[in-house]
mmCIF file of C-alpha atoms and ligand atoms in Angstrom:
data_model
loop_
_atom_site.group_PDB
_atom_site.id
_atom_site.type_symbol
_atom_site.label_atom_id
_atom_site.label_comp_id
_atom_site.label_asym_id
_atom_site.label_seq_id
_atom_site.Cartn_x
_atom_site.Cartn_y
_atom_site.Cartn_z
ATOM 1 C CA MET A 7 84.506 113.031 75.903
ATOM 2 C CA GLU A 8 86.637 115.565 76.845
ATOM 3 C CA LYS A 9 90.219 114.266 77.989
ATOM 4 C CA THR A 10 91.670 115.407 81.050
ATOM 5 C CA ARG A 11 95.704 116.820 79.727
ATOM 6 C CA ILE A 12 98.061 115.196 82.199
ATOM 7 C CA ILE A 13 101.667 115.634 83.089
ATOM 8 C CA ILE A 14 102.594 112.087 85.064
ATOM 9 C CA ASP A 15 105.883 112.571 87.297
ATOM 10 C CA CYS A 16 107.213 109.640 88.486
ATOM 11 C CA ASP A 17 109.850 107.283 89.438
ATOM 12 C CA PRO A 18 109.103 104.182 88.607
ATOM 13 C CA GLY A 19 109.607 101.849 90.680
ATOM 14 C CA ILE A 20 107.105 98.609 89.659
ATOM 15 C CA ASP A 21 103.576 100.699 91.232
ATOM 16 C CA ASP A 22 104.845 103.728 89.248
ATOM 17 C CA ALA A 23 105.340 101.421 85.925
ATOM 18 C CA ILE A 24 101.680 99.422 86.675
ATOM 19 C CA ALA A 25 100.123 103.581 86.930
ATOM 20 C CA LEU A 26 102.280 104.050 83.704
ATOM 21 C CA LEU A 27 100.727 101.439 82.191
ATOM 22 C CA ALA A 28 96.976 102.084 83.494
ATOM 23 C CA ALA A 29 97.077 105.478 82.089
ATOM 24 C CA PHE A 30 98.129 104.495 78.768
ATOM 25 C CA VAL A 31 94.815 102.408 78.029
ATOM 26 C CA SER A 32 92.747 105.410 79.741
ATOM 27 C CA PRO A 33 90.647 106.987 76.580
ATOM 28 C CA GLU A 34 89.869 109.673 79.665
ATOM 29 C CA LEU A 35 93.511 110.974 79.207
ATOM 30 C CA ASP A 36 95.546 112.649 77.416
ATOM 31 C CA ILE A 37 99.406 111.782 78.299
ATOM 32 C CA LEU A 38 101.025 115.058 77.373
ATOM 33 C CA ALA A 39 104.244 113.752 79.030
ATOM 34 C CA ILE A 40 106.485 111.817 81.191
ATOM 35 C CA THR A 41 108.765 113.338 83.719
ATOM 36 C CA THR A 42 111.227 111.511 85.865
ATOM 37 C CA VAL A 43 112.674 112.265 89.403
ATOM 38 C CA CYS A 44 115.475 110.490 92.066
ATOM 39 C CA GLY A 45 113.329 108.714 93.883
ATOM 40 C CA ASN A 46 113.045 104.818 93.804
ATOM 41 C CA GLN A 47 116.236 104.621 92.111
ATOM 42 C CA PRO A 48 118.629 107.352 91.394
ATOM 43 C CA VAL A 49 117.147 109.493 88.047
ATOM 44 C CA GLU A 50 119.229 108.090 85.367
ATOM 45 C CA THR A 51 116.795 104.394 86.180
ATOM 46 C CA THR A 52 113.628 105.929 86.773
ATOM 47 C CA SER A 53 114.391 107.595 83.534
ATOM 48 C CA ARG A 54 115.200 104.076 81.884
ATOM 49 C CA ASN A 55 112.433 102.472 83.256
ATOM 50 C CA ALA A 56 110.359 104.983 81.850
ATOM 51 C CA LEU A 57 111.164 104.322 78.817
ATOM 52 C CA LYS A 58 110.773 100.930 78.649
ATOM 53 C CA ILE A 59 107.702 100.594 80.625
ATOM 54 C CA CYS A 60 106.472 103.610 77.397
ATOM 55 C CA GLU A 61 107.894 101.017 74.945
ATOM 56 C CA LEU A 62 106.389 97.822 76.879
ATOM 57 C CA GLY A 63 102.968 99.863 76.578
ATOM 58 C CA ALA A 64 103.123 100.479 73.032
ATOM 59 C CA ARG A 65 103.090 104.474 74.167
ATOM 60 C CA ALA A 66 106.797 105.628 72.582
ATOM 61 C CA ASP A 67 105.091 108.424 71.337
ATOM 62 C CA ILE A 68 104.828 110.178 74.887
ATOM 63 C CA PRO A 69 107.850 112.177 75.822
ATOM 64 C CA VAL A 70 110.385 111.747 79.006
ATOM 65 C CA HIS A 71 112.128 114.525 80.259
ATOM 66 C CA ALA A 72 114.644 113.803 83.127
ATOM 67 C CA GLY A 73 114.351 115.798 86.476
ATOM 68 C CA SER A 74 116.344 116.149 89.534
ATOM 69 C CA HIS A 75 119.395 114.180 90.646
ATOM 70 C CA ARG A 76 118.519 114.705 94.278
ATOM 71 C CA PRO A 77 116.383 115.995 96.584
ATOM 72 C CA LEU A 78 116.348 119.678 97.499
ATOM 73 C CA MET A 79 118.182 119.523 101.030
ATOM 74 C CA ARG A 80 118.376 115.831 101.970
ATOM 75 C CA ALA A 81 120.168 112.890 101.266
ATOM 76 C CA PRO A 82 118.445 110.595 98.604
ATOM 77 C CA ILE A 83 116.800 107.252 99.887
ATOM 78 C CA ARG A 84 115.906 104.878 97.750
ATOM 79 C CA GLY A 85 112.769 102.621 97.429
ATOM 80 C CA GLN A 86 112.245 99.155 98.801
ATOM 81 C CA PHE A 87 110.968 96.639 97.429
ATOM 82 C CA HIS A 88 111.305 97.336 94.307
ATOM 83 C CA GLY A 89 114.657 95.376 93.302
ATOM 84 C CA GLU A 90 117.952 95.859 92.245
ATOM 85 C CA THR A 91 116.261 97.561 88.622
ATOM 86 C CA GLY A 92 113.487 99.372 90.099
ATOM 87 C CA LEU A 93 111.065 97.152 88.405
ATOM 88 C CA GLY A 94 110.950 93.800 90.864
ATOM 89 C CA SER A 95 111.789 90.376 88.650
ATOM 90 C CA CYS A 96 110.650 92.056 85.323
ATOM 91 C CA VAL A 97 113.332 92.086 82.722
ATOM 92 C CA LEU A 98 112.731 94.686 80.079
ATOM 93 C CA PRO A 99 114.601 94.915 76.806
ATOM 94 C CA GLU A 100 116.825 98.219 76.732
ATOM 95 C CA PRO A 101 115.015 100.746 75.361
ATOM 96 C CA ALA A 102 115.491 102.303 72.070
ATOM 97 C CA LYS A 103 113.293 105.462 72.816
ATOM 98 C CA LYS A 104 115.495 108.229 73.857
ATOM 99 C CA ILE A 105 115.097 110.588 76.451
ATOM 100 C CA GLU A 106 114.149 114.599 75.500
ATOM 101 C CA PRO A 107 116.602 117.088 75.231
ATOM 102 C CA GLN A 108 115.184 119.059 77.167
ATOM 103 C CA ARG A 109 115.030 119.194 81.009
ATOM 104 C CA ALA A 110 112.223 117.693 83.170
ATOM 105 C CA VAL A 111 112.078 120.921 85.130
ATOM 106 C CA GLU A 112 112.569 123.579 82.494
ATOM 107 C CA PHE A 113 109.947 121.062 80.318
ATOM 108 C CA LEU A 114 107.401 121.814 83.422
ATOM 109 C CA ILE A 115 108.331 125.393 83.491
ATOM 110 C CA ASP A 116 107.644 126.261 79.424
ATOM 111 C CA ARG A 117 104.454 123.690 79.090
ATOM 112 C CA LEU A 118 102.790 124.974 82.415
ATOM 113 C CA LEU A 119 103.104 128.630 81.714
ATOM 114 C CA ARG A 120 101.894 127.912 78.141
ATOM 115 C CA ALA A 121 98.654 126.162 79.470
ATOM 116 C CA GLY A 122 97.930 128.770 82.050
ATOM 117 C CA ASN A 123 98.446 131.617 79.288
ATOM 118 C CA GLU A 124 96.111 129.516 76.591
ATOM 119 C CA ARG A 125 93.811 129.216 80.039
ATOM 120 C CA GLN A 126 93.970 125.270 79.268
ATOM 121 C CA PRO A 127 95.482 124.415 82.656
ATOM 122 C CA ILE A 128 97.372 120.560 83.074
ATOM 123 C CA THR A 129 96.981 118.546 85.737
ATOM 124 C CA ILE A 130 100.044 116.724 87.353
ATOM 125 C CA CYS A 131 100.030 113.121 88.597
ATOM 126 C CA ALA A 132 102.814 112.753 91.360
ATOM 127 C CA LEU A 133 103.898 109.450 91.959
ATOM 128 C CA GLY A 134 107.489 110.294 93.166
ATOM 129 C CA PRO A 135 109.097 113.010 95.407
ATOM 130 C CA LEU A 136 107.798 116.388 94.946
ATOM 131 C CA THR A 137 111.201 117.827 93.721
ATOM 132 C CA ASN A 138 110.795 118.650 89.921
ATOM 133 C CA ILE A 139 107.340 120.377 90.958
ATOM 134 C CA ALA A 140 108.960 122.437 93.723
ATOM 135 C CA MET A 141 111.993 123.398 91.490
ATOM 136 C CA ALA A 142 109.550 124.311 89.204
ATOM 137 C CA LEU A 143 107.265 126.359 91.014
ATOM 138 C CA ARG A 144 110.510 128.050 93.172
ATOM 139 C CA ILE A 145 111.602 129.534 89.286
ATOM 140 C CA GLU A 146 108.663 130.239 88.048
ATOM 141 C CA PRO A 147 105.694 130.913 90.188
ATOM 142 C CA GLU A 148 103.371 132.213 87.549
ATOM 143 C CA ILE A 149 103.321 128.125 86.461
ATOM 144 C CA ALA A 150 100.603 127.820 89.169
ATOM 145 C CA ARG A 151 98.281 129.236 86.535
ATOM 146 C CA GLY A 152 99.039 126.489 84.269
ATOM 147 C CA ILE A 153 98.209 123.765 86.891
ATOM 148 C CA GLU A 154 94.402 122.458 87.017
ATOM 149 C CA ARG A 155 95.553 120.110 90.098
ATOM 150 C CA ILE A 156 97.665 118.009 91.534
ATOM 151 C CA VAL A 157 96.971 114.603 92.195
ATOM 152 C CA MET A 158 99.878 112.892 94.324
ATOM 153 C CA MET A 159 100.570 109.714 95.937
ATOM 154 C CA GLY A 160 101.686 110.235 99.804
ATOM 155 C CA GLY A 161 101.923 111.487 103.280
ATOM 156 C CA ALA A 162 100.782 109.471 105.882
ATOM 157 C CA TYR A 163 98.000 110.975 108.060
ATOM 158 C CA ARG A 164 96.078 108.477 110.234
ATOM 159 C CA GLU A 165 98.196 105.302 109.198
ATOM 160 C CA PRO A 166 101.716 105.134 110.542
ATOM 161 C CA GLY A 167 104.671 106.088 107.688
ATOM 162 C CA ASN A 168 106.120 103.128 105.868
ATOM 163 C CA ARG A 169 109.144 104.385 105.205
ATOM 164 C CA SER A 170 109.819 105.997 109.096
ATOM 165 C CA MET A 171 107.254 105.533 111.931
ATOM 166 C CA THR A 172 105.330 108.819 111.012
ATOM 167 C CA SER A 173 106.326 108.936 106.861
ATOM 168 C CA GLU A 174 105.790 107.670 104.210
ATOM 169 C CA PHE A 175 108.231 107.421 101.373
ATOM 170 C CA ASN A 176 107.504 110.103 98.781
ATOM 171 C CA VAL A 177 107.334 112.841 101.059
ATOM 172 C CA LEU A 178 110.171 111.773 103.182
ATOM 173 C CA SER A 179 112.367 111.327 100.355
ATOM 174 C CA ASP A 180 112.128 115.148 99.616
ATOM 175 C CA PRO A 181 109.810 117.336 102.731
ATOM 176 C CA HIS A 182 111.249 120.502 101.609
ATOM 177 C CA ALA A 183 109.891 120.155 98.157
ATOM 178 C CA ALA A 184 106.331 118.810 99.792
ATOM 179 C CA HIS A 185 106.426 121.889 102.035
ATOM 180 C CA ILE A 186 107.106 123.909 98.553
ATOM 181 C CA VAL A 187 104.157 122.366 96.893
ATOM 182 C CA PHE A 188 101.627 122.382 99.898
ATOM 183 C CA SER A 189 102.227 125.973 100.164
ATOM 184 C CA SER A 190 101.655 127.065 97.058
ATOM 185 C CA GLU A 191 97.965 127.154 96.895
ATOM 186 C CA VAL A 192 97.806 124.508 93.967
ATOM 187 C CA PRO A 193 95.057 122.306 94.332
ATOM 188 C CA ILE A 194 96.146 118.912 95.712
ATOM 189 C CA VAL A 195 94.400 115.828 95.501
ATOM 190 C CA ALA A 196 95.992 113.548 98.268
ATOM 191 C CA LEU A 197 96.144 109.761 97.993
ATOM 192 C CA PRO A 198 97.883 109.038 101.319
ATOM 193 C CA LEU A 199 98.919 105.429 102.636
ATOM 194 C CA ASP A 200 95.538 105.785 104.902
ATOM 195 C CA ALA A 201 93.968 105.490 101.172
ATOM 196 C CA THR A 202 96.690 103.145 99.369
ATOM 197 C CA HIS A 203 96.145 100.484 102.247
ATOM 198 C CA GLN A 204 92.617 99.824 101.887
ATOM 199 C CA VAL A 205 93.235 98.278 98.178
ATOM 200 C CA ILE A 206 95.853 95.414 98.641
ATOM 201 C CA LEU A 207 96.434 93.596 95.625
ATOM 202 C CA THR A 208 96.910 90.126 96.845
ATOM 203 C CA PRO A 209 97.832 86.448 95.011
ATOM 204 C CA ALA A 210 94.752 85.831 93.962
ATOM 205 C CA HIS A 211 94.406 89.547 92.031
ATOM 206 C CA VAL A 212 97.857 89.272 90.238
ATOM 207 C CA LYS A 213 96.707 85.833 88.781
ATOM 208 C CA GLN A 214 93.397 87.633 87.306
ATOM 209 C CA PHE A 215 95.755 91.051 86.023
ATOM 210 C CA GLU A 216 98.013 87.934 84.478
ATOM 211 C CA ALA A 217 94.639 86.176 82.738
ATOM 212 C CA VAL A 218 93.340 89.670 80.909
ATOM 213 C CA SER A 219 96.906 91.725 80.000
ATOM 214 C CA GLY A 220 97.254 90.014 76.502
ATOM 215 C CA ARG A 221 100.678 91.130 75.369
ATOM 216 C CA ILE A 222 101.808 92.521 78.417
ATOM 217 C CA SER A 223 100.503 89.910 80.997
ATOM 218 C CA GLN A 224 104.383 88.274 81.425
ATOM 219 C CA ALA A 225 105.418 91.334 82.599
ATOM 220 C CA VAL A 226 102.508 92.356 84.089
ATOM 221 C CA SER A 227 102.308 89.345 86.230
ATOM 222 C CA GLN A 228 106.622 89.559 87.112
ATOM 223 C CA LEU A 229 105.677 93.362 88.221
ATOM 224 C CA MET A 230 102.683 92.827 90.740
ATOM 225 C CA ALA A 231 103.833 89.672 91.966
ATOM 226 C CA SER A 232 107.632 91.444 92.903
ATOM 227 C CA TRP A 233 105.334 93.820 95.086
ATOM 228 C CA ASP A 234 103.906 90.833 96.857
ATOM 229 C CA ARG A 235 105.086 92.199 100.551
ATOM 230 C CA ASN A 236 103.635 89.598 102.490
ATOM 231 C CA GLN A 237 103.143 90.785 105.590
ATOM 232 C CA VAL A 238 100.010 89.576 106.867
ATOM 233 C CA GLU A 239 99.767 91.242 110.144
ATOM 234 C CA ARG A 240 100.486 94.777 108.497
ATOM 235 C CA TYR A 241 97.585 94.198 104.962
ATOM 236 C CA GLY A 242 95.454 91.853 106.197
ATOM 237 C CA SER A 243 96.209 89.259 103.647
ATOM 238 C CA ARG A 244 99.327 88.887 101.438
ATOM 239 C CA GLY A 245 100.087 91.080 98.984
ATOM 240 C CA GLY A 246 100.790 95.067 98.375
ATOM 241 C CA PRO A 247 99.258 98.169 98.466
ATOM 242 C CA LEU A 248 98.369 99.653 94.835
ATOM 243 C CA HIS A 249 99.922 103.147 95.678
ATOM 244 C CA ASP A 250 100.337 104.916 92.653
ATOM 245 C CA PRO A 251 97.904 103.369 90.698
ATOM 246 C CA LEU A 252 95.631 104.961 92.640
ATOM 247 C CA VAL A 253 96.264 108.460 91.248
ATOM 248 C CA ILE A 254 95.256 107.416 88.127
ATOM 249 C CA GLY A 255 92.453 105.405 89.364
ATOM 250 C CA TRP A 256 91.429 108.511 90.927
ATOM 251 C CA LEU A 257 91.728 110.639 87.801
ATOM 252 C CA ILE A 258 89.404 107.928 85.896
ATOM 253 C CA ALA A 259 86.983 106.761 88.487
ATOM 254 C CA PRO A 260 86.752 109.425 91.122
ATOM 255 C CA HIS A 261 82.821 108.288 92.414
ATOM 256 C CA LEU A 262 84.901 105.703 94.042
ATOM 257 C CA PHE A 263 86.844 107.870 95.956
ATOM 258 C CA GLU A 264 85.920 109.629 98.789
ATOM 259 C CA THR A 265 87.518 113.043 100.317
ATOM 260 C CA ARG A 266 88.122 115.318 103.164
ATOM 261 C CA ARG A 267 88.826 118.672 102.241
ATOM 262 C CA VAL A 268 91.759 120.022 105.052
ATOM 263 C CA ARG A 269 94.936 122.276 104.922
ATOM 264 C CA VAL A 270 97.913 120.556 105.516
ATOM 265 C CA PHE A 271 101.534 121.234 106.848
ATOM 266 C CA ILE A 272 104.718 118.929 106.396
ATOM 267 C CA GLU A 273 106.999 118.987 109.049
ATOM 268 C CA TYR A 274 110.768 119.029 107.332
ATOM 269 C CA GLN A 275 112.798 120.233 110.261
ATOM 270 C CA SER A 276 112.301 117.835 113.232
ATOM 271 C CA GLU A 277 114.459 114.838 112.436
ATOM 272 C CA LEU A 278 111.970 112.341 114.534
ATOM 273 C CA CYS A 279 109.342 113.604 112.829
ATOM 274 C CA MET A 280 110.781 114.489 109.576
ATOM 275 C CA GLY A 281 108.559 114.204 106.368
ATOM 276 C CA GLN A 282 105.347 113.902 108.630
ATOM 277 C CA THR A 283 102.319 115.267 107.025
ATOM 278 C CA ILE A 284 100.198 116.853 109.394
ATOM 279 C CA ALA A 285 95.965 117.169 108.329
ATOM 280 C CA ASP A 286 93.802 119.937 110.308
ATOM 281 C CA TRP A 287 90.676 117.906 110.513
ATOM 282 C CA PHE A 288 89.591 120.507 113.180
ATOM 283 C CA ASP A 289 90.640 123.558 111.427
ATOM 284 C CA LYS A 290 92.695 124.406 114.732
ATOM 285 C CA SER A 291 94.812 126.808 112.102
ATOM 286 C CA GLY A 292 92.377 129.357 110.867
ATOM 287 C CA LEU A 293 93.958 128.557 107.275
ATOM 288 C CA ASN A 294 92.116 127.823 104.145
ATOM 289 C CA PRO A 295 92.178 123.908 103.144
ATOM 290 C CA ASN A 296 94.495 123.362 100.834
ATOM 291 C CA THR A 297 93.917 119.553 100.250
ATOM 292 C CA ALA A 298 91.390 116.865 99.381
ATOM 293 C CA ILE A 299 92.577 113.442 101.292
ATOM 294 C CA VAL A 300 91.486 111.037 99.898
ATOM 295 C CA THR A 301 89.736 109.072 103.251
ATOM 296 C CA LYS A 302 88.034 106.008 101.393
ATOM 297 C CA VAL A 303 88.337 103.899 98.438
ATOM 298 C CA ASP A 304 85.659 101.216 97.227
ATOM 299 C CA ALA A 305 88.533 98.651 96.590
ATOM 300 C CA ALA A 306 86.749 95.899 95.317
ATOM 301 C CA ALA A 307 85.146 98.425 92.506
ATOM 302 C CA VAL A 308 88.555 99.834 91.791
ATOM 303 C CA ILE A 309 90.772 96.509 91.114
ATOM 304 C CA GLU A 310 87.785 95.717 88.534
ATOM 305 C CA VAL A 311 88.624 99.330 87.085
ATOM 306 C CA PHE A 312 91.856 98.481 86.859
ATOM 307 C CA LEU A 313 91.450 94.976 84.873
ATOM 308 C CA ASP A 314 89.017 96.304 82.333
ATOM 309 C CA ARG A 315 91.942 98.736 81.691
ATOM 310 C CA PHE A 316 94.797 95.669 81.169
ATOM 311 C CA SER A 317 92.415 93.861 79.625
ATOM 312 C CA ARG A 318 92.540 96.215 76.493
ATOM 313 C CA TYR A 319 96.122 95.420 76.277
ATOM 314 C CA GLN A 320 94.496 92.746 74.171
ATOM 315 C CA ASP A 321 93.622 94.655 71.602
ATOM 316 C CA THR A 322 96.411 97.338 71.442
ATOM 317 C CA VAL A 323 99.435 96.327 69.030
ATOM 318 C CA MET A 324 103.120 96.979 69.108
ATOM 319 C CA GLN A 325 104.449 100.416 67.669
HETATM 320 C C1 BDR B 1333 105.301 105.313 97.481
HETATM 321 O O1 BDR B 1333 106.852 105.021 97.572
HETATM 322 C C2 BDR B 1333 107.515 104.359 96.312
HETATM 323 O O2 BDR B 1333 108.136 103.348 96.515
HETATM 324 C C3 BDR B 1333 106.337 104.302 95.757
HETATM 325 O O3 BDR B 1333 106.612 104.162 94.045
HETATM 326 C C4 BDR B 1333 105.250 104.824 95.889
HETATM 327 O O4 BDR B 1333 104.784 106.338 95.177
HETATM 328 C C5 BDR B 1333 104.556 104.464 98.527
HETATM 329 O O5 BDR B 1333 105.302 104.875 99.816
HETATM 330 CA CA1 CA B 1334 106.366 106.010 93.006
#
């Protein structure tokens, strides 16, 4: 099987952590590196959390590069629902693994330039604000040749925002970065709230994951239980939306997702609508589509895929 070569840019974050753990045991994916960004927590914390999750998942072999301390223009906002450490009630040991000396943006530039020269482009999984990726694209636009596509969690199209009336957290955190990325002509697959709100991880699911996840079951159940919003009026049940893991889900089981290709624009000037993602559903702009927006997800089947992945932790051994 030819593996998809990926770099995961993230801000762990409970759902980022679940996404990483799912990716670690997915044989379809070759994880070249993890890069971290300021988002749910300051970058020092998201980086430390990434190291901890690598050790939890027995994947200390994956290099972790720390990225941007701040969004491009705006003051940082912090994630809600992730708790004080960013990992909810899940307390993990301080990691022995260290951050790589090379910064995330420099790493992205070097690695993606090489990928372009070797004609072996890499998929970027973007699970947080797009700051690192925008910086790398601005410093060295040639890296676009080394990017197969960006599969990103973010945005809200026909769904209201989750951090403001109009806007989703990752895009609102750094709308200028999102504007740069969506204007870059790099192909984008977007998993917005419209998609992630179709896949609610209920308390019953959490029990199922706890039962199958072998030696990481306690951590998995603590992460997932901390994710319960208890907002039945909004989500139709107890539980929380499986945001970031759906990026990994799309990569390993794309047949479970429906997409529509459109042109996307980012609002980065209006305070009221800052970070809004606008899709040109009916070709008003006359511009080529730049994004495949996921519009529909087979939620039950996706949960089954993740249960299968987490059951692989029964067989993995600590490194
Ligand atoms: C996104 O915001 C963050 O809090 C989550 O990790 C996810 O990436 C959802 O809006
Ligand atoms: Ca995230």
